Coordinates of C-alpha atoms in Angstrom, one line a residue:
X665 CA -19.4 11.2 -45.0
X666 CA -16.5 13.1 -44.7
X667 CA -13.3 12.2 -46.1
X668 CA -9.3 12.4 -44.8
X669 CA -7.5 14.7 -46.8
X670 CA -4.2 13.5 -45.6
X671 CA -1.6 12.8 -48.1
X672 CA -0.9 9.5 -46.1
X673 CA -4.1 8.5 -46.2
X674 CA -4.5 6.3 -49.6
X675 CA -1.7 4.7 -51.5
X676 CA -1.2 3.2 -54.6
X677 CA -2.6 -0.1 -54.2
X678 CA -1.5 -1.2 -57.6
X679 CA 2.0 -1.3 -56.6
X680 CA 1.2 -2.3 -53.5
X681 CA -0.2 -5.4 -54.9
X682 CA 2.9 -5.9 -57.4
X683 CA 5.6 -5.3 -54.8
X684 CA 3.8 -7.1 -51.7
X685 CA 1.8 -10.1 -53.0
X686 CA 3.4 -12.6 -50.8
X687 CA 2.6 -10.7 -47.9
X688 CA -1.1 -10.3 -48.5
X689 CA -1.4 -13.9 -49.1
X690 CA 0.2 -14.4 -45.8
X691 CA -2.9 -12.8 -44.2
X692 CA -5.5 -14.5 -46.4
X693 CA -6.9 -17.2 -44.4
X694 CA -7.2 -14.9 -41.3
X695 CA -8.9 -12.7 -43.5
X696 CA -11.1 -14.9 -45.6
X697 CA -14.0 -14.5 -43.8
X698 CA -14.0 -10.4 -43.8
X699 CA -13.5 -10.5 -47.6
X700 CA -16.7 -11.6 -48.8
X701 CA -20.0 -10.7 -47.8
X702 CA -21.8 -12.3 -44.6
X703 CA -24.8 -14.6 -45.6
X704 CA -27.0 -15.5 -43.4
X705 CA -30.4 -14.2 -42.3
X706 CA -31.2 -13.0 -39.0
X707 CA -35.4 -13.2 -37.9
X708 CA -35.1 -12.3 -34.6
X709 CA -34.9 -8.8 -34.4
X710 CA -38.0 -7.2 -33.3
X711 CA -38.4 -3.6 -33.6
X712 CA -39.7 -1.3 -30.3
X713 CA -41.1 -4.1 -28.2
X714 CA -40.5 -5.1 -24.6
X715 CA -39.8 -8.6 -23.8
X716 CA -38.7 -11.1 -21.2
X717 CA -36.5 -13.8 -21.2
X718 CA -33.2 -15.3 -22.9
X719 CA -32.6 -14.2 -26.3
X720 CA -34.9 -11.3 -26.1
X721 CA -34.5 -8.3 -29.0
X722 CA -35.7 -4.7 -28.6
X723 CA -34.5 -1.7 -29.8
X724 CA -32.1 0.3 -27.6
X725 CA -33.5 3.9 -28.3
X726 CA -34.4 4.8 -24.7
X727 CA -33.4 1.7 -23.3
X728 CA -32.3 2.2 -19.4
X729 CA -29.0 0.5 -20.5
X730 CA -28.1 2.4 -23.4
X731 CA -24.4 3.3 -23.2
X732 CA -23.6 6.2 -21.2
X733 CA -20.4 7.5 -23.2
X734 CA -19.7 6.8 -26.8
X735 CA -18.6 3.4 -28.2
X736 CA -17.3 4.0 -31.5
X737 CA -17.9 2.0 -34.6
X738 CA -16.4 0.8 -38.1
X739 CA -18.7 -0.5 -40.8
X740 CA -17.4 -1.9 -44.3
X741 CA -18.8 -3.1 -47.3
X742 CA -15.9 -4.5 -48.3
X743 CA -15.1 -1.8 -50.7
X744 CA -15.6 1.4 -48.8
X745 CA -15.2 1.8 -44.8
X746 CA -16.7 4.2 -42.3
X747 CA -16.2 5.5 -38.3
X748 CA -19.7 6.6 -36.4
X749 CA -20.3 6.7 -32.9
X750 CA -23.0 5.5 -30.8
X751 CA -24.5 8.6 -28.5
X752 CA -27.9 8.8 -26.6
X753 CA -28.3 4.9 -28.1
X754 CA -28.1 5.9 -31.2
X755 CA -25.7 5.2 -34.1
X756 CA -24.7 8.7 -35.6
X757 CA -25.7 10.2 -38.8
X758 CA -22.5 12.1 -38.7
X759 CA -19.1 9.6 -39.9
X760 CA -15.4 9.4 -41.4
X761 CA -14.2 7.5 -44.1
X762 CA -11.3 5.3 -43.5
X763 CA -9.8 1.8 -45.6
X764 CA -12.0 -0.9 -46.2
X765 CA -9.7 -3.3 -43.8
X766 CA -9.8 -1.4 -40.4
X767 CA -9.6 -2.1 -36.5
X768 CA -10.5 0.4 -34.1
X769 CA -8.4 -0.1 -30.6
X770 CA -8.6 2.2 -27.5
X771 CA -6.1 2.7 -25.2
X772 CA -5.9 4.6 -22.4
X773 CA -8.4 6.7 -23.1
X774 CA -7.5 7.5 -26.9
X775 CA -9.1 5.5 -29.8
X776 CA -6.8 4.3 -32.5
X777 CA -7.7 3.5 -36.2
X778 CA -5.3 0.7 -37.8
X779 CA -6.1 0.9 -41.6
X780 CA -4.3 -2.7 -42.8
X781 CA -3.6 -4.0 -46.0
X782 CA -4.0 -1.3 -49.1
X783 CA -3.4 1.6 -46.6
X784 CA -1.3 0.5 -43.8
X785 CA -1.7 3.2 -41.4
X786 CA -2.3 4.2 -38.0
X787 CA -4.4 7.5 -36.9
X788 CA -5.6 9.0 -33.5
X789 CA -9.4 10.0 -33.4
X790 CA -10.4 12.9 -30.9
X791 CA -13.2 11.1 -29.2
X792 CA -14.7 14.3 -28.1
X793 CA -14.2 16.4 -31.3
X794 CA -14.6 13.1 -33.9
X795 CA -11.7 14.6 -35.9
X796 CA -8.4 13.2 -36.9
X797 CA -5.3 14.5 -34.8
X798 CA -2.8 12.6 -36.6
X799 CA -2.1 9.6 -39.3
X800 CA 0.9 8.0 -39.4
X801 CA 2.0 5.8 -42.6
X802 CA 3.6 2.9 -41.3
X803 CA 5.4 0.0 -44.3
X804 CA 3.5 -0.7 -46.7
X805 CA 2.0 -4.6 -45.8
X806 CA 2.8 -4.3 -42.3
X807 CA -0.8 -4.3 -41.3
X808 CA -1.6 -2.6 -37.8
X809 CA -3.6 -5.2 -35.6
X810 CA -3.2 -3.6 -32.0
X811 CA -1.6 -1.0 -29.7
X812 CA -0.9 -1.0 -26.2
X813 CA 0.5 1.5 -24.3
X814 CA 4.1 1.6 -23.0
X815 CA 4.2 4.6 -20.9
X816 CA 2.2 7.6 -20.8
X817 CA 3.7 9.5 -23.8
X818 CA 4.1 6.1 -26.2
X819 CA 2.9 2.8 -27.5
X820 CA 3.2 -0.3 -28.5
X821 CA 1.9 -1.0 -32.1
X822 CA 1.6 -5.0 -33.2
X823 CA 2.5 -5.5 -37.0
X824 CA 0.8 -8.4 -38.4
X825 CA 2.3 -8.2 -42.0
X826 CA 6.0 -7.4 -40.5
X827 CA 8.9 -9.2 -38.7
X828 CA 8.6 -6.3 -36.3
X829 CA 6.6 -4.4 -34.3
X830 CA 6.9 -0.7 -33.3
X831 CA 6.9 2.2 -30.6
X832 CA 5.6 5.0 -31.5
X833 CA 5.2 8.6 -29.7
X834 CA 0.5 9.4 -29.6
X835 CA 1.3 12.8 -29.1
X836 CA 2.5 12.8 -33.7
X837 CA 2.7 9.0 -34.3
X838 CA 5.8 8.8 -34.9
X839 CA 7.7 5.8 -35.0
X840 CA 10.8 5.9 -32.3
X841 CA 11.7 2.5 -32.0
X842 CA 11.8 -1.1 -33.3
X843 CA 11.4 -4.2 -32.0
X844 CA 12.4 -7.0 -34.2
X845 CA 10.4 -10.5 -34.0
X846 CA 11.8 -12.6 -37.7
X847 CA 13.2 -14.7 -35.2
X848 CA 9.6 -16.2 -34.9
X849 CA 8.8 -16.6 -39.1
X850 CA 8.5 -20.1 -39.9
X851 CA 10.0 -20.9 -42.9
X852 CA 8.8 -19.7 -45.8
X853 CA 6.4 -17.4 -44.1
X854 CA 6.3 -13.3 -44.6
X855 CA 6.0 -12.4 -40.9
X856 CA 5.2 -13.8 -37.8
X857 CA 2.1 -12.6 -37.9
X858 CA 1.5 -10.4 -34.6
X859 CA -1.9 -10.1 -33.9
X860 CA -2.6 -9.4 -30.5
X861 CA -0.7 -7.3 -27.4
X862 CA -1.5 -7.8 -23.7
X863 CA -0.1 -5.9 -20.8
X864 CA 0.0 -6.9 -17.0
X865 CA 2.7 -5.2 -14.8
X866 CA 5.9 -4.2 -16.5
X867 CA 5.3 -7.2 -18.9
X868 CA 4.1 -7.3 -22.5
X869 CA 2.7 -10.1 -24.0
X870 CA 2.3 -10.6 -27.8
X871 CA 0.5 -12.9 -29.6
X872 CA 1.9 -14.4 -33.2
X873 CA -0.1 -16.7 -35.3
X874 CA 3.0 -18.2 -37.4
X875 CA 1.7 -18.5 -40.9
X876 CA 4.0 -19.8 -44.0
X877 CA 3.2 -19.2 -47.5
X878 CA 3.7 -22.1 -50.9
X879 CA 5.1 -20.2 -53.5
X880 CA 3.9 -22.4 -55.5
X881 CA -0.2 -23.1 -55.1
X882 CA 0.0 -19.2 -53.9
X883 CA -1.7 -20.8 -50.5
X884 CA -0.6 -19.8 -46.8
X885 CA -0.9 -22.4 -44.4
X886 CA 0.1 -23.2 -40.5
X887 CA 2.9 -25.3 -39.5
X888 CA 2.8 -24.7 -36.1
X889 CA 1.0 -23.9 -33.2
X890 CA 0.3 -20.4 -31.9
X891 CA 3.3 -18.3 -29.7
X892 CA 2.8 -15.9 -27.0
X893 CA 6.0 -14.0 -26.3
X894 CA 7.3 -11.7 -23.2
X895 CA 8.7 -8.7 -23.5
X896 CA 9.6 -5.9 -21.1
X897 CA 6.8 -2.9 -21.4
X898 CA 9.1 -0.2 -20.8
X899 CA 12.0 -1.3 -23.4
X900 CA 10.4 -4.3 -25.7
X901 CA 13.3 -7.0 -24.6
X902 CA 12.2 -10.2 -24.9
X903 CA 12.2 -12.4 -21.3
X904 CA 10.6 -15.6 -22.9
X905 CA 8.4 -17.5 -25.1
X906 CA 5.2 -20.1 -24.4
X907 CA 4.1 -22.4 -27.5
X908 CA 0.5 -22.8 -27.4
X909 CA -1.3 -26.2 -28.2
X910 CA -3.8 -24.9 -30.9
X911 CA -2.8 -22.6 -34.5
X912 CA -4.0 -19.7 -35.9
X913 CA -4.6 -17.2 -32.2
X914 CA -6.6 -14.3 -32.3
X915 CA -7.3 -12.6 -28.6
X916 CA -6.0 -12.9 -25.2
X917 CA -6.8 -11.4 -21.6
X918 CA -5.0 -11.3 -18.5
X919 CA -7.3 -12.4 -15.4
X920 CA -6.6 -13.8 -12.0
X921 CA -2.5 -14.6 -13.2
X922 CA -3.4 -16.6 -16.6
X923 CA -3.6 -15.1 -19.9
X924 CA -7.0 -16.7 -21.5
X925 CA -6.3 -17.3 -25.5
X926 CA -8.8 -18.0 -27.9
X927 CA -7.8 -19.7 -30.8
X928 CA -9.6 -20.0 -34.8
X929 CA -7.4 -23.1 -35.9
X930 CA -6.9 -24.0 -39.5
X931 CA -9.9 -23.7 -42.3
X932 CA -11.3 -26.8 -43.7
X933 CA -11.6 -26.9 -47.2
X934 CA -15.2 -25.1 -47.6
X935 CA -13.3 -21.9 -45.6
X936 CA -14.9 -22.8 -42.3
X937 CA -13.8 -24.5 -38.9
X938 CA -14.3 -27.7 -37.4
X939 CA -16.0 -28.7 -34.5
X940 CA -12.9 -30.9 -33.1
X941 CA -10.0 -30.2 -30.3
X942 CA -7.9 -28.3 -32.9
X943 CA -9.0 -25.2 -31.7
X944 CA -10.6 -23.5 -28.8
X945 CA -9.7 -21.4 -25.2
X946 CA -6.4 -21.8 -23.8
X947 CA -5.2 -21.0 -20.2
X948 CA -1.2 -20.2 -19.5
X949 CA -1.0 -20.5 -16.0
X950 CA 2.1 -17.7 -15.1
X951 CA 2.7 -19.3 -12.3
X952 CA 4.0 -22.5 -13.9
X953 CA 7.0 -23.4 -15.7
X954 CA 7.0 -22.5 -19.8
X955 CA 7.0 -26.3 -20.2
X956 CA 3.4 -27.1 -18.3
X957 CA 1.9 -22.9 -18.5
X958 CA -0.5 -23.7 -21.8
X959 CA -3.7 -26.0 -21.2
X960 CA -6.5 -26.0 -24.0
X961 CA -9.4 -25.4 -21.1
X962 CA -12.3 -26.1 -23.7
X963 CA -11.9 -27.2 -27.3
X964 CA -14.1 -26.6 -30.5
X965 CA -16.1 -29.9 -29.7
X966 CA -17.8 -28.3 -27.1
X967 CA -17.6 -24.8 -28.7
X968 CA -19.0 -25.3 -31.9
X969 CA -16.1 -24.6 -34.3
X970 CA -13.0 -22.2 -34.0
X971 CA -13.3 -18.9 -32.3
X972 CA -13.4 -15.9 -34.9
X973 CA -12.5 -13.0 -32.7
X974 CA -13.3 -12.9 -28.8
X975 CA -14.2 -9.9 -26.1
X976 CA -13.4 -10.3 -22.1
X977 CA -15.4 -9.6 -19.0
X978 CA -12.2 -9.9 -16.5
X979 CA -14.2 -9.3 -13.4
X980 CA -17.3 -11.9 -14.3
X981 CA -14.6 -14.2 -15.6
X982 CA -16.5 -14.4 -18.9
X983 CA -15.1 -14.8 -22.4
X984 CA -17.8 -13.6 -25.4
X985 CA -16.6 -15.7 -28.8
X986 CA -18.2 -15.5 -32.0
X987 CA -18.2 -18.9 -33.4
X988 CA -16.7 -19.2 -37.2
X989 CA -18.6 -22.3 -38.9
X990 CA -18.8 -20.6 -41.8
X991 CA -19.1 -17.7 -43.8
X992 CA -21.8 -15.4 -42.3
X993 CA -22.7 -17.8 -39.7
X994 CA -20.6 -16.9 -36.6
X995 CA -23.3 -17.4 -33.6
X996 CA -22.1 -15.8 -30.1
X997 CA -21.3 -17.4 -27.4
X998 CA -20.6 -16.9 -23.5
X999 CA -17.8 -19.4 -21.6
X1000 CA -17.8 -18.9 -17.9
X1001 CA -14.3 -19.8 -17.2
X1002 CA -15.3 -20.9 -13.6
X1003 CA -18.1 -23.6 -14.2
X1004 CA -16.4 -24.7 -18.0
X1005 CA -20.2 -23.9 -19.3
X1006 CA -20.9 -22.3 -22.4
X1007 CA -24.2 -20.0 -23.2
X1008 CA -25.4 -19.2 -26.7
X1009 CA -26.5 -15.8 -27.7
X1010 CA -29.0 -14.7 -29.8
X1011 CA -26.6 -13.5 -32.5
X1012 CA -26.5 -15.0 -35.8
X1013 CA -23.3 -13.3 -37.2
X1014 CA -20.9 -12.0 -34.4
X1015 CA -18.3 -11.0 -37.0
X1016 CA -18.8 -7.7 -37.0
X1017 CA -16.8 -6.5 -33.6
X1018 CA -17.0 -7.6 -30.2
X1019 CA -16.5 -5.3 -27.2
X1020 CA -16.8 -5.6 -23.4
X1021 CA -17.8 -2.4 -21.7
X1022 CA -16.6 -3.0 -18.6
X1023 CA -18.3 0.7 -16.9
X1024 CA -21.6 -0.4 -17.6
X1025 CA -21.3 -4.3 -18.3
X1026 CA -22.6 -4.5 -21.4
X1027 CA -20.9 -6.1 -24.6
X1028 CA -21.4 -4.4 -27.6
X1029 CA -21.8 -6.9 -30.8
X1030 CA -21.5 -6.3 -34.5
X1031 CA -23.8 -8.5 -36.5
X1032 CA -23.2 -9.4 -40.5
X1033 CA -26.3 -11.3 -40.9
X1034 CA -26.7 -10.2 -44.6
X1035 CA -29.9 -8.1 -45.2
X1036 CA -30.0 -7.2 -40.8
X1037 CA -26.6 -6.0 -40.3
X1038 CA -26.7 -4.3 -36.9
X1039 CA -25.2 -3.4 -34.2
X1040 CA -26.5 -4.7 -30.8
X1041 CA -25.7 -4.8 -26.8
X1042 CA -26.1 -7.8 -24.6
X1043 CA -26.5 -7.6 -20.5
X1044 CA -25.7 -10.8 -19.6
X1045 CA -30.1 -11.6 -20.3
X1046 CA -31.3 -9.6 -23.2
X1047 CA -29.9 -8.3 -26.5
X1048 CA -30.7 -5.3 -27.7
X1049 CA -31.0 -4.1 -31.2
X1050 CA -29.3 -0.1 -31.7
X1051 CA -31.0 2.5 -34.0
X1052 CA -29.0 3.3 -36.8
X1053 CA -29.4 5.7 -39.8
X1054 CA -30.8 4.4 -43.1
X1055 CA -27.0 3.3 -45.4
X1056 CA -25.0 2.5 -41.8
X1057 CA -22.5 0.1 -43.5
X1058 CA -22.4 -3.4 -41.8
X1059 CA -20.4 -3.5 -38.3
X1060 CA -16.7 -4.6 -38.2
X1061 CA -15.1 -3.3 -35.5
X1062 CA -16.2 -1.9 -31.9
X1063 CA -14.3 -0.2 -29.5
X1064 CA -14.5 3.0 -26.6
X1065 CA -11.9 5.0 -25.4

């Protein structure tokens, strides 16, 4: 494993801990569930055998629908973090060693690593070379969750930890410009808590979960309901705000003129979710006026529970959800936002990445299942187990440029 010499690349977490406590507890809840180990067992795996049927699992070495291009992929082990590469359906031996809290994002064609709390910082990965052009340290706590771009020469980076969020230049990373969002903290919260950019047009759409923190029981909580907020691409002014009916927002997609949002909702008190209409997909209908625009279309009655993260298929119409019960049981789902129906997956864990290959049509899907951590791919019939070497830390994150 090889490791990043850059002087940016660690910081003292000690003092980061001392100076930025509040903060960290800001994004506990949303992290809860990454910061222990995944539990449960998955039997379904079988191991070079071809079968028919919904639910199937083979191995993808050879498989005629391996990827054609590399995905890339973050493991963790909640102590140590790594960055391989799927090629000719294989995971690679080869791999980097990044933060133990990491997201990988692509955008237009470059792949992004956002190290979050205990690093905080944001470096672009040759996809072709594997090796690290740049790393940028942004404030310490403000926690990188997404990037978008803003023009061909710049991006859009969201802060969750920060009452801002930030353009920077991908050609050195540097920051040029600041777009500030405290109008959005709740009272007593940290941040916003920006999770999620979407673009369509010359518009920019960010997506804020709205935590507060008690000082006193050290506890963050929600006291109101998610926030999507427009901004201009080009210059980051803000045009207007939509309340969502649901808390706690993780993912959103533009298709056919709504903006689909799936939403987690508060924990119960044994750290899961709920199966009730706290929580679910959301539609905001563009075309309406902010008052009417946000509808939940299907609620965690019908789901299961709240939705842990989420991957699109814009043409098919298709949202992928893993569903948080509990810890390490997050089973997959497919909604078909046309007939409301919902298809379950054979995936016992799906909190280790979710991502739509739109080229090819396959999703890519991390599975925790403790003891069968894997990465797999899903057609739309069969799922497909991916070779990996022998020590391939557990999936977290998926993404391609």
């Amino acid at each position: 494993m090889k490791k990043l010499k850059s002087k940016e690349n660690r910081k003292n977490v000690a003092c980061k801990i001392c100076r930025f406590a509040a903060a960290a507890n800001i994004a506990f809840l949303a992290l809860v569930a990454f910061s222990m180990q995944a539990c449960s067992d998955d039997s379904s795996s079988a191991s070079g055998e071809s079968c028919e049927g919904k639910g199937c699992v083979e191995t993808c070495e050879g498989c005629a629908n391996a990827a054609t291009s590399e995905v890339f992929v973050y493991g963790t082990d909640f102590s140590a973090g790594e960055l391989r590469w799927i090629v000719d359906g294989k995971i690679s031996e080869e791999s980097f060693e990044f933060g133990s809290d990491t997201k990988l994002v692509a955008a237009n064609g470059n792949l992004f690593v956002h190290e979050g709390y205990g690093a905080d910082n944001i470096s672009l990965v040759n996809a072709e070379t594997h090796e690290v052009e740049w790393q940028t340290a942004l404030d310490d706590a403000s926690n990188p969750k997404d990037i978008v771009m803003a023009d061909s020469k710049t991006a859009w980076v969201a802060l969750e930890g920060a009452e801002k969020f930030v353009r920077i230049n991908i050609e050195n990373g540097k920051v040029t410009e600041t777009v500030k969002t405290g109008a959005f903290t709740q009272k007593d919260g940290i941040s916003p808590g920006l999770i999620d950019f979407e673009t369509h047009g010359d518009t920019l759409f960010a997506l804020f979960q709205r935590y507060a923190f008690d000082s006193e029981t050290y506890n963050t909580y929600l006291p109101a309901v998610g926030l999507v907020a427009l901004y201009t691409l080009d210059k980051g002014e803000l045009l207007d705000t939509i309340p969502l009916n649901t808390k706690n927002p993780n993912a959103m997609a533009y298709i056919d003129g709504a903006l689909f949002v799936t939403t987690l909702g508060e924990y119960n008190d044994s750290w899961g979710t709920d199966a009730d209409s706290k929580r679910g997909i959301e539609k905001i209908d563009l075309g309406k006026k902010s008052a009417d625009m946000a509808e939940l279309l299907i609620d965690g009655k019908k789901l299961g529970g709240g939705i842990y993260n989420a991957a699109f298929d814009i043409d098919a119409g298709i949202v992928y959800a893993a569903i948080y019960k509990s810890m390490g049981d997050a089973p997959l789902i497919a909604y078909d936002i046309e007939s409301g129906k919902v298809k379950e997956i054979d995936i016992a864990d799906a909190e280790g990445g979710l991502f739509f290959d739109d080229s090819n049509g396959l999703l890519y899907v991390g599975d925790r299942s403790y003891g069968a951590e894997a990465v797999y791919t899903y057609d739309g019939d069969k799922v497909k187990k991916i070779e990996q070497p022998k020590g391939t830390l557990a999936p977290y994150s998926i993404a391609k440029p």
